[in-house]
mmCIF file of C-alpha atoms in Angstrom:
data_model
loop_
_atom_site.group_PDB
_atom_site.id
_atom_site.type_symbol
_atom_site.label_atom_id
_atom_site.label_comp_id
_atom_site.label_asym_id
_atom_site.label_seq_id
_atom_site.Cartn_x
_atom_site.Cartn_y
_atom_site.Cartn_z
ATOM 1 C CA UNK A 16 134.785 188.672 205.482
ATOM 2 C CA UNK A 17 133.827 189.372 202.188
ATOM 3 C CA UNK A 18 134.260 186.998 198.738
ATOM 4 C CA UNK A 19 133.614 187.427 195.605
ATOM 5 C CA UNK A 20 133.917 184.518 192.359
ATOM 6 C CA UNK A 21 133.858 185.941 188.716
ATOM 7 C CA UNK A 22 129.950 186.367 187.752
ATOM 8 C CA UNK A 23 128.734 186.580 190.777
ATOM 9 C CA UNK A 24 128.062 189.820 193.826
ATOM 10 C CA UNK A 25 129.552 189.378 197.260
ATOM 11 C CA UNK A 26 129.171 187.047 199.801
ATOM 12 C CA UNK A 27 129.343 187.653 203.442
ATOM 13 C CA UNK A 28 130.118 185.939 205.891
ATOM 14 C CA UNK A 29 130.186 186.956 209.944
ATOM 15 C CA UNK A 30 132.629 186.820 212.785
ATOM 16 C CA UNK A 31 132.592 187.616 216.475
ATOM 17 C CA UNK A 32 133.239 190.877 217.574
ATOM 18 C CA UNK A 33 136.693 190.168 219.910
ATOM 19 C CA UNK A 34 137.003 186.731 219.085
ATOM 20 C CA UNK A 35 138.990 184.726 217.005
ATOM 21 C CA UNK A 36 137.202 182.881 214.443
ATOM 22 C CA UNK A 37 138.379 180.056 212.676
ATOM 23 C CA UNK A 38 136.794 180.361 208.416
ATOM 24 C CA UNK A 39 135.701 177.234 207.162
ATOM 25 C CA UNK A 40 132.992 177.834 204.511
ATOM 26 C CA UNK A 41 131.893 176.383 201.209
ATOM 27 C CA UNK A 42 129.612 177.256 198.418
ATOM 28 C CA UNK A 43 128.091 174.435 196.517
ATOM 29 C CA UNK A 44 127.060 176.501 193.045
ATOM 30 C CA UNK A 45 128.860 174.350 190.169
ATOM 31 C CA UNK A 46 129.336 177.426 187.924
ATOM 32 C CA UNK A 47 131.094 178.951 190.819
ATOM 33 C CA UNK A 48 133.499 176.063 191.317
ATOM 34 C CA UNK A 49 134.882 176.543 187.567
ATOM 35 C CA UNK A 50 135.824 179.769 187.933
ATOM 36 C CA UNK A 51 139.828 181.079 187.607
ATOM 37 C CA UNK A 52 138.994 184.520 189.467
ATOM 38 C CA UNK A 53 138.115 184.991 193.279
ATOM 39 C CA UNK A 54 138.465 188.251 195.392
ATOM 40 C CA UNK A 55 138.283 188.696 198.892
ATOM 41 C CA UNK A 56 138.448 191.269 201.619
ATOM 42 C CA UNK A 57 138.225 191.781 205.251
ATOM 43 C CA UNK A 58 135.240 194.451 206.377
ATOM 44 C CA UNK A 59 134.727 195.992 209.460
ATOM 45 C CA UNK A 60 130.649 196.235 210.112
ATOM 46 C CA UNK A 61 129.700 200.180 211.492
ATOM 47 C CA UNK A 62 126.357 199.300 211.770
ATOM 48 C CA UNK A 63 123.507 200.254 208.977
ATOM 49 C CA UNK A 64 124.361 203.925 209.351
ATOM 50 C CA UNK A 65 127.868 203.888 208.400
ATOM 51 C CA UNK A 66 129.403 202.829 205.470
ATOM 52 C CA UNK A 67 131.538 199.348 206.235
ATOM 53 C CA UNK A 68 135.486 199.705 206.630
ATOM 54 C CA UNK A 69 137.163 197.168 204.462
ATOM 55 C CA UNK A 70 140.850 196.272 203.157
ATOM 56 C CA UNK A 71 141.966 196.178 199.920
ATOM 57 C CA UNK A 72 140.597 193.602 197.631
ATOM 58 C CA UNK A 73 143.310 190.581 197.029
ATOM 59 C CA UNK A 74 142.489 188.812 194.104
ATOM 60 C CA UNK A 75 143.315 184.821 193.808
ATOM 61 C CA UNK A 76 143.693 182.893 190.222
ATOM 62 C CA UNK A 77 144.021 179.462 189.566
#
């Protein structure tokens, strides 16, 4: 999984491969807790050959 907060690049954050994963994450930057904007998406990793599969990006406002 894949999010992104206005300013700032992506963040990643892993899974297991055939597993069901529960997401429970938190970044602690201030600046990035004030922000109206977020965007996330869900990529599939093909290794460092391949380019990543991903969904469309969903974008969240407060």
């Amino acid at each position: 999984m894949q999010v992104r907060v206005e300013g700032y690049d992506w963040s990643r954050y892993n899974g297991k491969q055939k597993k069901t994963v529960h997401f429970d994450q938190l970044n602690w930057d201030g600046a990035a807790l004030h922000t109206d904007d977020a965007y996330i998406r869900v990529c599939r990793d093909k290794g460092s050959l391949n380019p990543d599969n991903c969904s469309p990006t969903k974008h969240y406002q407060r």
